[in-house]
CSV table of C-alpha atoms in Angstrom, one decimal:
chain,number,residue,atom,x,y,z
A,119,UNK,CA,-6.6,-21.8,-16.0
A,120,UNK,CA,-5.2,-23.8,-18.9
A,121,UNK,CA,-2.8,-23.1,-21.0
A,122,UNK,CA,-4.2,-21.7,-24.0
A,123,UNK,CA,-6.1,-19.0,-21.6
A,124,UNK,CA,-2.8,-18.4,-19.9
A,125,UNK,CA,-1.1,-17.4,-23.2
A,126,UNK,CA,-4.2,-14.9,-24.2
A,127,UNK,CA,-4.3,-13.2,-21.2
A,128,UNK,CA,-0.6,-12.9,-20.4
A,129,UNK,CA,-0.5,-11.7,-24.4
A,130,UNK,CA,-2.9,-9.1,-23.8
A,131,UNK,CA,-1.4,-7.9,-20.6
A,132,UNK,CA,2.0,-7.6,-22.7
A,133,UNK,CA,0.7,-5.5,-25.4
A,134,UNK,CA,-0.4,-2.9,-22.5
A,135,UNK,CA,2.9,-2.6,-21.1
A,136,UNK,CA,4.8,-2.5,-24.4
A,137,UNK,CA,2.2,0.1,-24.9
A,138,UNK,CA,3.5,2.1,-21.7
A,139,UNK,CA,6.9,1.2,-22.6
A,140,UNK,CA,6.6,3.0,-25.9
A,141,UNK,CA,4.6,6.2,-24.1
A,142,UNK,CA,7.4,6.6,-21.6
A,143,UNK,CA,10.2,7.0,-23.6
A,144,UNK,CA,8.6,9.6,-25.6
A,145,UNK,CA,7.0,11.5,-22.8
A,146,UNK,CA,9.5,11.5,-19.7
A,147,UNK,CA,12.9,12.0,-18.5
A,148,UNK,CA,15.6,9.7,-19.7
A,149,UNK,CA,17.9,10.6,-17.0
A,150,UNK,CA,15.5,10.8,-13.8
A,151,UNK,CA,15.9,7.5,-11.5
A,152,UNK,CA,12.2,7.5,-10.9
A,153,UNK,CA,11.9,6.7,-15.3
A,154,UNK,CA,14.7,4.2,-15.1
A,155,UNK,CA,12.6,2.6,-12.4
A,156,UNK,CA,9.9,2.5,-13.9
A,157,UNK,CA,10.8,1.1,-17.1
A,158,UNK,CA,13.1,-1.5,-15.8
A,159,UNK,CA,9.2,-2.7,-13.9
A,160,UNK,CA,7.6,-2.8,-17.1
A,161,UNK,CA,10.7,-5.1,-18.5
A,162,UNK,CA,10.6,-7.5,-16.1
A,163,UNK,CA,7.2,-7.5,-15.6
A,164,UNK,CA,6.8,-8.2,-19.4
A,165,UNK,CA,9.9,-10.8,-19.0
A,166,UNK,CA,7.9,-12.7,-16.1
A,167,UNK,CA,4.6,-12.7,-18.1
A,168,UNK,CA,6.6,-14.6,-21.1
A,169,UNK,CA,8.4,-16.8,-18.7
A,170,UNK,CA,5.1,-17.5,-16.5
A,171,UNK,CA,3.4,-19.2,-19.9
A,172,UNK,CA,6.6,-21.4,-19.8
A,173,UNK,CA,6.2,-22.6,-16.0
A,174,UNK,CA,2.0,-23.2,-16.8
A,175,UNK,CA,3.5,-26.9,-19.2
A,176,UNK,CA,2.1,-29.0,-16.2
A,177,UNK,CA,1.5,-32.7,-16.8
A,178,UNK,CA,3.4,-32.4,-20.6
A,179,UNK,CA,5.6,-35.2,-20.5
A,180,UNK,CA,6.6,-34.5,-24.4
A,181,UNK,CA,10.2,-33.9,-25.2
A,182,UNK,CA,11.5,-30.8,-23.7
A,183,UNK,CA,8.2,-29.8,-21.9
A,184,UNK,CA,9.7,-31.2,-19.0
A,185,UNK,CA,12.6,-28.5,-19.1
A,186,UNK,CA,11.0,-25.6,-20.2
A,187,UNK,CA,8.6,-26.0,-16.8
A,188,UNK,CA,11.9,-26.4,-14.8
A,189,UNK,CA,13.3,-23.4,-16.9
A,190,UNK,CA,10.3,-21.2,-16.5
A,191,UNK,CA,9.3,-21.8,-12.6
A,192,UNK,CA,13.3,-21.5,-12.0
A,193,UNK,CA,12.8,-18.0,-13.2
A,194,UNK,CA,9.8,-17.4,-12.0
A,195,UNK,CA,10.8,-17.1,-8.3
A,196,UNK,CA,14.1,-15.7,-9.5
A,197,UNK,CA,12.2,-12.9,-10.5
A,198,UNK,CA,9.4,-12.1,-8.2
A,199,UNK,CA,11.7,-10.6,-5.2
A,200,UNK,CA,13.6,-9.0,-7.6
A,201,UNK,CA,10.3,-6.8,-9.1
A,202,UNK,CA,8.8,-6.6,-5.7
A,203,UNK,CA,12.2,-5.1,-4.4
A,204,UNK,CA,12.6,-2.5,-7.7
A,205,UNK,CA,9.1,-1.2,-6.5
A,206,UNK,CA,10.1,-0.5,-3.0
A,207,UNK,CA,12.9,1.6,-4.4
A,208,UNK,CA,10.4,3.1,-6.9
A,209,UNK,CA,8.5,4.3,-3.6
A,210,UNK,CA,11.3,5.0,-1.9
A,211,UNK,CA,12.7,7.7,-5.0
A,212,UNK,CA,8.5,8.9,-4.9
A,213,UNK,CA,8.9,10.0,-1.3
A,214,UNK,CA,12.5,11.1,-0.4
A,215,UNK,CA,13.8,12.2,-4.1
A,216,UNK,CA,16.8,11.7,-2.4
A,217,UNK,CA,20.3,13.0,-4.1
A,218,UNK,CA,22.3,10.0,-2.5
A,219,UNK,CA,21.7,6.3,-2.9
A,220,UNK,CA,19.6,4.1,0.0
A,221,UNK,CA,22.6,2.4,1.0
A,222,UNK,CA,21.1,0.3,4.0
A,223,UNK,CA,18.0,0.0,1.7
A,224,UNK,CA,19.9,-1.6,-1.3
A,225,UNK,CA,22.2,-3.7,1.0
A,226,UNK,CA,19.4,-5.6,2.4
A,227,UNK,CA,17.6,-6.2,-0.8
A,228,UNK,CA,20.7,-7.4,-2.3
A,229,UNK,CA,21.3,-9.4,0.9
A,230,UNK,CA,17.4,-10.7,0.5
A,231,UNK,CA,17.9,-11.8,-3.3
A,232,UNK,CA,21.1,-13.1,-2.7
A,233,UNK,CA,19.8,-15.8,-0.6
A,234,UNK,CA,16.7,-16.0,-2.6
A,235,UNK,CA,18.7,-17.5,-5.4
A,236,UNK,CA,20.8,-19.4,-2.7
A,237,UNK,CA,17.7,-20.9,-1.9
A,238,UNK,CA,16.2,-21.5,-5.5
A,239,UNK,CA,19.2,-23.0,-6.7
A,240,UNK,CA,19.3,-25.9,-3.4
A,241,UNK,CA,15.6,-26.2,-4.4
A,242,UNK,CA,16.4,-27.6,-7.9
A,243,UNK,CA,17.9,-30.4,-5.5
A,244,UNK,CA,16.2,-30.3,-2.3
A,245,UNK,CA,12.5,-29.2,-3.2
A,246,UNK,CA,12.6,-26.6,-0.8
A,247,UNK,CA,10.3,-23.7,-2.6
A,248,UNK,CA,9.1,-26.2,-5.4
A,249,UNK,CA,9.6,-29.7,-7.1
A,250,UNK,CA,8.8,-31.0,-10.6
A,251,UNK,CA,7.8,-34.7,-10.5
A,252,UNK,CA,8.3,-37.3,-13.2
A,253,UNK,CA,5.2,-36.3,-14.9
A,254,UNK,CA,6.2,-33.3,-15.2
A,255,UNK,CA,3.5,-31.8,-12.4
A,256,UNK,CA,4.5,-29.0,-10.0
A,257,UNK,CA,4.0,-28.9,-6.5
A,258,UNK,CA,4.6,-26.4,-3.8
A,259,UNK,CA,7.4,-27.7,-1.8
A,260,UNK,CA,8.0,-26.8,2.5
A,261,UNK,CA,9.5,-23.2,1.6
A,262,UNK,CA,6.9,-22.3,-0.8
A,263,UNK,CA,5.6,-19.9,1.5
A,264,UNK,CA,9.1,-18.6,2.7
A,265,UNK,CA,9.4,-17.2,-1.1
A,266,UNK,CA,6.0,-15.6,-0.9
A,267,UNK,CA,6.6,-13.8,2.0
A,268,UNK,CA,10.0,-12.3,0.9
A,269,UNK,CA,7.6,-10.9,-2.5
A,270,UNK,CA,5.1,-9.7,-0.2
A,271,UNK,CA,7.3,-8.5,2.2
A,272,UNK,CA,8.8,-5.6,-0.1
A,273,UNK,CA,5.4,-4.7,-1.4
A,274,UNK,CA,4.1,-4.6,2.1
A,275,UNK,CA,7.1,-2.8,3.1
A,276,UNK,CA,6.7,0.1,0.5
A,277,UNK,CA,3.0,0.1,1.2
A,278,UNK,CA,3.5,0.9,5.0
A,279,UNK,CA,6.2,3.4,3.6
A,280,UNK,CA,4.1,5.1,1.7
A,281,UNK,CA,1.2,5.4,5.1
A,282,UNK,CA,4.0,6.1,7.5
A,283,UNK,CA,5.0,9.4,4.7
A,284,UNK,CA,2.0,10.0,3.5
A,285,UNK,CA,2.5,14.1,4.4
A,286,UNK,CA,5.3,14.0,2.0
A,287,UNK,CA,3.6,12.9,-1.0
A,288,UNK,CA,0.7,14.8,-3.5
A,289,UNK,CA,-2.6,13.3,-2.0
A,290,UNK,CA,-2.8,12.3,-5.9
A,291,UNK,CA,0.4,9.9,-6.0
A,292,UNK,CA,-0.3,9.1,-2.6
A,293,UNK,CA,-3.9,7.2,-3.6
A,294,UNK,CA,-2.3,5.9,-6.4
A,295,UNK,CA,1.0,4.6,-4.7
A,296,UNK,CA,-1.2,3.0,-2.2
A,297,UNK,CA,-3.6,1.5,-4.9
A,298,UNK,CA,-0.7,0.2,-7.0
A,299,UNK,CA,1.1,-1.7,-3.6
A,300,UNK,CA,-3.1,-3.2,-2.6
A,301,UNK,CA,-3.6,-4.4,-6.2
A,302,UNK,CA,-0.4,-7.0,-6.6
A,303,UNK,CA,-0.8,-8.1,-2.5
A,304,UNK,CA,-3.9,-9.1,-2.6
A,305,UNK,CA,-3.5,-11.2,-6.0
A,306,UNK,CA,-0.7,-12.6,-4.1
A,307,UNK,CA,-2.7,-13.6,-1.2
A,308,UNK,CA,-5.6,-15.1,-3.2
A,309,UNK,CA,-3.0,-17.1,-5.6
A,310,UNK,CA,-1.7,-18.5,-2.6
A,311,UNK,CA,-4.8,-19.6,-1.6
A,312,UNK,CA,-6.4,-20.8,-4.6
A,313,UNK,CA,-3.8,-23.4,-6.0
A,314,UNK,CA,-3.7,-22.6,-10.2
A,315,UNK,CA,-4.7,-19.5,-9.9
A,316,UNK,CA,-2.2,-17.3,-12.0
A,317,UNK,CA,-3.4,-13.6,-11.5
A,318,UNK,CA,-0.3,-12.0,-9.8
A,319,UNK,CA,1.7,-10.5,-12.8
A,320,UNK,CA,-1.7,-9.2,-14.2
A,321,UNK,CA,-2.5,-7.4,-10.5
A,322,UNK,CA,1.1,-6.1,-11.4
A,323,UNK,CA,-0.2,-4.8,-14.7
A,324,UNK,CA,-3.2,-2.9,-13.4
A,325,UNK,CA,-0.9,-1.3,-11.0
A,326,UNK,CA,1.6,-0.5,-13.5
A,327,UNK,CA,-0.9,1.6,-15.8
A,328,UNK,CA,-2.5,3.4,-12.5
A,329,UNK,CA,1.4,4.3,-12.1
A,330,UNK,CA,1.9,5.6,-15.9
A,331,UNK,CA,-1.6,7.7,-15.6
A,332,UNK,CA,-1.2,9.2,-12.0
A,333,UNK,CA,2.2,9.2,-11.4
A,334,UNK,CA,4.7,9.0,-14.7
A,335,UNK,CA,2.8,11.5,-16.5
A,336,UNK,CA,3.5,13.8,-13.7
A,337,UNK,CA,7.1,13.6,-14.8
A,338,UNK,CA,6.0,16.4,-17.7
A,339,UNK,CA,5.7,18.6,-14.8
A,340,UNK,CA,8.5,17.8,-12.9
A,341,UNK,CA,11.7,19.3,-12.8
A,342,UNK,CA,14.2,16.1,-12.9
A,343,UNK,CA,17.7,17.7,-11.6
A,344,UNK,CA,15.9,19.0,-8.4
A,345,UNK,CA,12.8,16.5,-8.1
A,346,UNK,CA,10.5,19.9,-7.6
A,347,UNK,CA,8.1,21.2,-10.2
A,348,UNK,CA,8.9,23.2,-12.9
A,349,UNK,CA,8.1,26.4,-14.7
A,350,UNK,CA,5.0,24.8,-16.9
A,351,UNK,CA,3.8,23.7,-13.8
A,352,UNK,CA,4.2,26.6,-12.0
A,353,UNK,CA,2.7,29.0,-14.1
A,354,UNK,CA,-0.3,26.5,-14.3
A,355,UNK,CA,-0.5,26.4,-10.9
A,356,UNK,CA,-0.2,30.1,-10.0
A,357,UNK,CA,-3.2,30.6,-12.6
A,358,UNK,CA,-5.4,28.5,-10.5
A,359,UNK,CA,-4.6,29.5,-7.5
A,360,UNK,CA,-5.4,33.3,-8.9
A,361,UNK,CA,-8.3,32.3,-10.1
A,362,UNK,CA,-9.6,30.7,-6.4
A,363,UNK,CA,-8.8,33.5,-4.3
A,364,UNK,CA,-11.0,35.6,-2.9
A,365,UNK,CA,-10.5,38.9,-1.3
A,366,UNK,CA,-10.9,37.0,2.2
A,367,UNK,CA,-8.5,34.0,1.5
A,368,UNK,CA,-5.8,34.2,-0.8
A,369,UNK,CA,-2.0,33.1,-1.3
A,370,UNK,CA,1.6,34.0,-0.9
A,371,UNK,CA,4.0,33.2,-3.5
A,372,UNK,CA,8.5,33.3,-2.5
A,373,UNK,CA,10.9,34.0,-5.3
A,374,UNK,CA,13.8,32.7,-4.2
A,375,UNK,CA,17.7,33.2,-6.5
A,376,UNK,CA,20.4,31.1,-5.8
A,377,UNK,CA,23.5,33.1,-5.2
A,378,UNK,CA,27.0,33.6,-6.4
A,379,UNK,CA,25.9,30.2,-8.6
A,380,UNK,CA,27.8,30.9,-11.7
A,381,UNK,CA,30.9,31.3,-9.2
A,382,UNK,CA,30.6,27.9,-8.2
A,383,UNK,CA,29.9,26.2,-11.5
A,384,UNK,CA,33.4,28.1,-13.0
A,385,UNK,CA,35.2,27.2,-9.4
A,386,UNK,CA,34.1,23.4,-8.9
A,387,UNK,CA,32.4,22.7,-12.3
A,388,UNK,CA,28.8,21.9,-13.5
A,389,UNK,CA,28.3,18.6,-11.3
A,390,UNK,CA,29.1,20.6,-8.5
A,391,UNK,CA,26.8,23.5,-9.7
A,392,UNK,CA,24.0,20.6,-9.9
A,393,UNK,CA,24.2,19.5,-6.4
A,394,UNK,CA,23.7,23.3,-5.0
A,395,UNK,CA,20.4,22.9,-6.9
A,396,UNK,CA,19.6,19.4,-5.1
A,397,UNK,CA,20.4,20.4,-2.1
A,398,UNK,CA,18.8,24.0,-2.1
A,399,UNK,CA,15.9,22.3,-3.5
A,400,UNK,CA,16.2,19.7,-0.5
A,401,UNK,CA,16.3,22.2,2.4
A,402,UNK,CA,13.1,24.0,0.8
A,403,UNK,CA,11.1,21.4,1.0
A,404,UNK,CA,12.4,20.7,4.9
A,405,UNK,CA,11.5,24.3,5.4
A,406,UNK,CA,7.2,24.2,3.6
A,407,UNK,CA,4.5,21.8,4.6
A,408,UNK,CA,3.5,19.3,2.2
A,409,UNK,CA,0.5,21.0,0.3
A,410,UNK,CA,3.4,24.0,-0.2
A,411,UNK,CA,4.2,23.9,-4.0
A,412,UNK,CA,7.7,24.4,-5.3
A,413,UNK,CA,9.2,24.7,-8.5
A,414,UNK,CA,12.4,25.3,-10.1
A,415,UNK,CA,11.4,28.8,-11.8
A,416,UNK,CA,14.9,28.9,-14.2
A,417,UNK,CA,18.3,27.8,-14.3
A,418,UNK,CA,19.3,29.4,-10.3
A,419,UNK,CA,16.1,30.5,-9.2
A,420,UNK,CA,13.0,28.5,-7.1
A,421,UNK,CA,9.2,29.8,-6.5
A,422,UNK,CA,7.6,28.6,-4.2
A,423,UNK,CA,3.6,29.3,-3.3
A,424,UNK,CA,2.0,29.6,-0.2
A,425,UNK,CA,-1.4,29.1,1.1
A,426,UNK,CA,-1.0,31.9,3.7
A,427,UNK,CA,-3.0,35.4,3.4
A,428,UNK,CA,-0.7,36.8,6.5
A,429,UNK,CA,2.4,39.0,5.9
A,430,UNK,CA,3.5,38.1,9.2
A,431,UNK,CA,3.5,34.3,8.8
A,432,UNK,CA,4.9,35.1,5.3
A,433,UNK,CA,8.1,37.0,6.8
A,434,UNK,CA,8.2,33.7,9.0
A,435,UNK,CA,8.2,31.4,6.5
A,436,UNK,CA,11.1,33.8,4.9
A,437,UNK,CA,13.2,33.6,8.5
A,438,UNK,CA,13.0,29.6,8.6
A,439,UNK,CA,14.7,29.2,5.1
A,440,UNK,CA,17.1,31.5,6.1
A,441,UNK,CA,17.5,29.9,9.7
A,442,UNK,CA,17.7,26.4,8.1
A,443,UNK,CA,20.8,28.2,5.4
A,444,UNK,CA,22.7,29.6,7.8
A,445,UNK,CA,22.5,25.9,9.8
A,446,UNK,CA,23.0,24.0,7.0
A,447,UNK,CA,26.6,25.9,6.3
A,448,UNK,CA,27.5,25.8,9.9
A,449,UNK,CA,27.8,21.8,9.0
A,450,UNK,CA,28.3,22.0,5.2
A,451,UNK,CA,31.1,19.7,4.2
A,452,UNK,CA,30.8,20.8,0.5
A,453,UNK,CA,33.5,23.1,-0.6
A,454,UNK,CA,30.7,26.3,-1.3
A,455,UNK,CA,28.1,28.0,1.1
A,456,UNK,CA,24.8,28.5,0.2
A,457,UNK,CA,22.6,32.0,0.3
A,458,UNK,CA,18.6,33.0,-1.2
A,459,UNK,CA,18.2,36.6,-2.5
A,460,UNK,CA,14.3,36.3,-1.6
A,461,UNK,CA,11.6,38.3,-3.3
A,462,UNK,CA,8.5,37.6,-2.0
A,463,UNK,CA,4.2,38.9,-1.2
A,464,UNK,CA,0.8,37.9,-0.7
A,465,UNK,CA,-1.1,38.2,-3.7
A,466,UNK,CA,-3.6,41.1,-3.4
A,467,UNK,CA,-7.2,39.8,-4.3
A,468,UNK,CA,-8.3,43.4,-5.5
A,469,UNK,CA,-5.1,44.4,-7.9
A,470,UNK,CA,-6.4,42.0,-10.4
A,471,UNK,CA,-2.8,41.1,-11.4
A,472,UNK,CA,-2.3,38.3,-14.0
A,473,UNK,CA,-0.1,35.1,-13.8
A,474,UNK,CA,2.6,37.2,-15.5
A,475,UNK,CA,2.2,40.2,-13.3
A,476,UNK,CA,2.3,38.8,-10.4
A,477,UNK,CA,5.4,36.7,-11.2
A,478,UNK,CA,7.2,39.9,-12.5
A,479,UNK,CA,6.5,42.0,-9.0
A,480,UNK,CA,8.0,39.1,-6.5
A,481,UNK,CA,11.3,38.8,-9.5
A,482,UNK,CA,11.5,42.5,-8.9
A,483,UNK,CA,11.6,42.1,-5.2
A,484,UNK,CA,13.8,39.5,-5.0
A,485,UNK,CA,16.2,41.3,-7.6
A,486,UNK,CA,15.8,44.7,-4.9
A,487,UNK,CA,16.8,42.1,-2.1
A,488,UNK,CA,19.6,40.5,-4.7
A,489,UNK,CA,20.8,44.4,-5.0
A,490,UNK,CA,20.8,45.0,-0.9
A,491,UNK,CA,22.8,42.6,-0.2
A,492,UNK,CA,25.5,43.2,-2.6
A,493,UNK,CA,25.6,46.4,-2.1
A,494,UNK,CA,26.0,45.7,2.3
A,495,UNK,CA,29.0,43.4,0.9
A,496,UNK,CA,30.9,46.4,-0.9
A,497,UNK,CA,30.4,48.3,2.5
């Protein structure tokens, strides 16, 4: 590919991203880590498409071409473990939503990129990934394949990730996690086998807008203090699932109310108050299968909706999150304990109740429960 193709292409591929740049700050969540994620790949990916024209000055001897092909191949392999490593964390947030940092996960890619750039900067003496001859042509040097592997390894490693999790994660963003890590690995593979060849960033690309339609734009559903859905969704949702039952199969549906939560927002403040939401939302989702849906229904309170037609396996359902409560605050090392006032039923196919209805008559049971148990406290 020569240069003037290199330029249009990696041009066009820009504009896309810029494109999805634009899109995501007006339609998702400044604050969520999965956006900040994301847009830091578009960044660097659009960074790595500018500096990839730079390293493509092969065989210019002309003043200063020589430096901007050492310039651009220098950051080239600065930056390729660094956006294959940003996507592994990407996956990692899609999967676990996790309320901590990956400690041991972000130690080793720091460790990784750390001696990447060890490596990269003995190379501009040794030759070791790459060397630029007098006229000004590039070769792959012994360790060439050393600093593929480390690109591929992350993108391999978020790809088994994703398999090995796969119950965890929307059949939806699971395809289209899997589909993203294939498309950049296998450009990888066949630009290491075809010497020239310059198609990674733009297998990169492809990936990036199967992300922004599959996966970002789920963030206008998405609750993104808790990681669950929220009330749009939910009501969306519950529609549907009305609308499929039949008077042989239908659903279940769990309102759940966090209690005594203004107590500890005025005891321990509002950041506090935030993580009895993450966690509450955490030990649902340890309690459901993955096809269970979840949503954050208002400021304290959860729904969640069930594909079971069985009171009995309802009331079940009902005893494991209490079960997994009452464990959790046997080893709870915050400074609160955590309780559900549940309200909860399996929708009856031949009431005909609406969306609203129905929503209204598991709020009134779980307000019934809410009263129960206060009123077993004053006693």
């Amino acid at each position: 590919m020569n240069l003037a193709s290199n330029i249009i292409i990696n041009m066009y591929s820009t504009g896309i991203l810029i494109v999805i740049y634009i899109f995501s700050l007006k339609h998702n969540e400044e604050n969520s880590l999965q956006n900040k994620l994301y847009k830091w790949l578009l960044k660097i990916t659009i960074l790595m498409l500018f500096v990839d024209i730079l390293s493509r000055f092969d065989g210019k001897t002309e003043p200063f071409y020589p430096l901007i092909n050492h310039i651009g191949n220098f950051v080239v392999f600065l930056l390729n473990p660094i956006m294959s490593s940003l996507w592994l964390v990407y996956v990692y947030d899609q999967i676990y939503h996790k309320i901590e940092k990956p400690k041991y996960l972000l130690l080793l890619i720091n460790a990784v990129n750390g001696l990447n750039l060890v490596l990269l900067i003995c190379t501009q003496f040794f030759g070791w990934y790459y060397y630029i001859d007098t006229d000004n042509i590039y070769h792959r040097g012994p360790l060439f394949l050393f600093a593929a592997l480390v690109t591929t390894g992350f993108v391999l490693a978020a790809f088994i990730l994703t398999l090995i999790n796969r119950d965890r994660i929307d059949k939806k963003h699971f395809f289209s996690l899997i589909f993203c890590g294939v498309s950049p690995f296998v450009c990888i593979i066949i630009q290491i086998n075809f010497y020239g060849l310059s198609i990674v960033l733009h297998g990169i690309v492809f990936s990036l807008l199967i992300v922004a339609l599959y996966v970002q734009n789920n963030n206008i559903y998405t609750d993104y203090l808790t990681g669950v859905y929220n009330r749009k969704k939910l009501e969306l949702y519950l529609k549907q699932k009305i609308s499929l039952s039949t008077n042989a199969r239908t659903f279940s549906a769990i309102m759940l109310d966090l209690d005594n939560f203004k107590s500890i927002n005025d005891t321990y403040g509002h950041d506090t108050g935030d993580r009895a939401l993450q966690i509450s939302a955490k030990l649902l989702r340890g309690c459901l299968r993955s096809n269970d849906f979840i949503s954050r229904f208002g400021g304290d309170e959860f729904c969640v909706i069930l594909d079971i037609s069985d009171e009995i396996k309802l009331e079940e359902t009902v005893t494991k999150i209490r079960y997994a409560l009452e464990k959790y605050n046997c080893t709870n090392a915050e400074p609160f304990n955590l309780s559900f006032s549940m309200g909860y039923s399996v929708y009856d196919f031949n009431s005909n109740l609406s969306t609203k209805e129905f929503q209204k008559l598991i709020d009134k049971y779980m307000y019934d429960n809410k009263q129960i148990t206060k009123e077993k406290k004053l006693n």
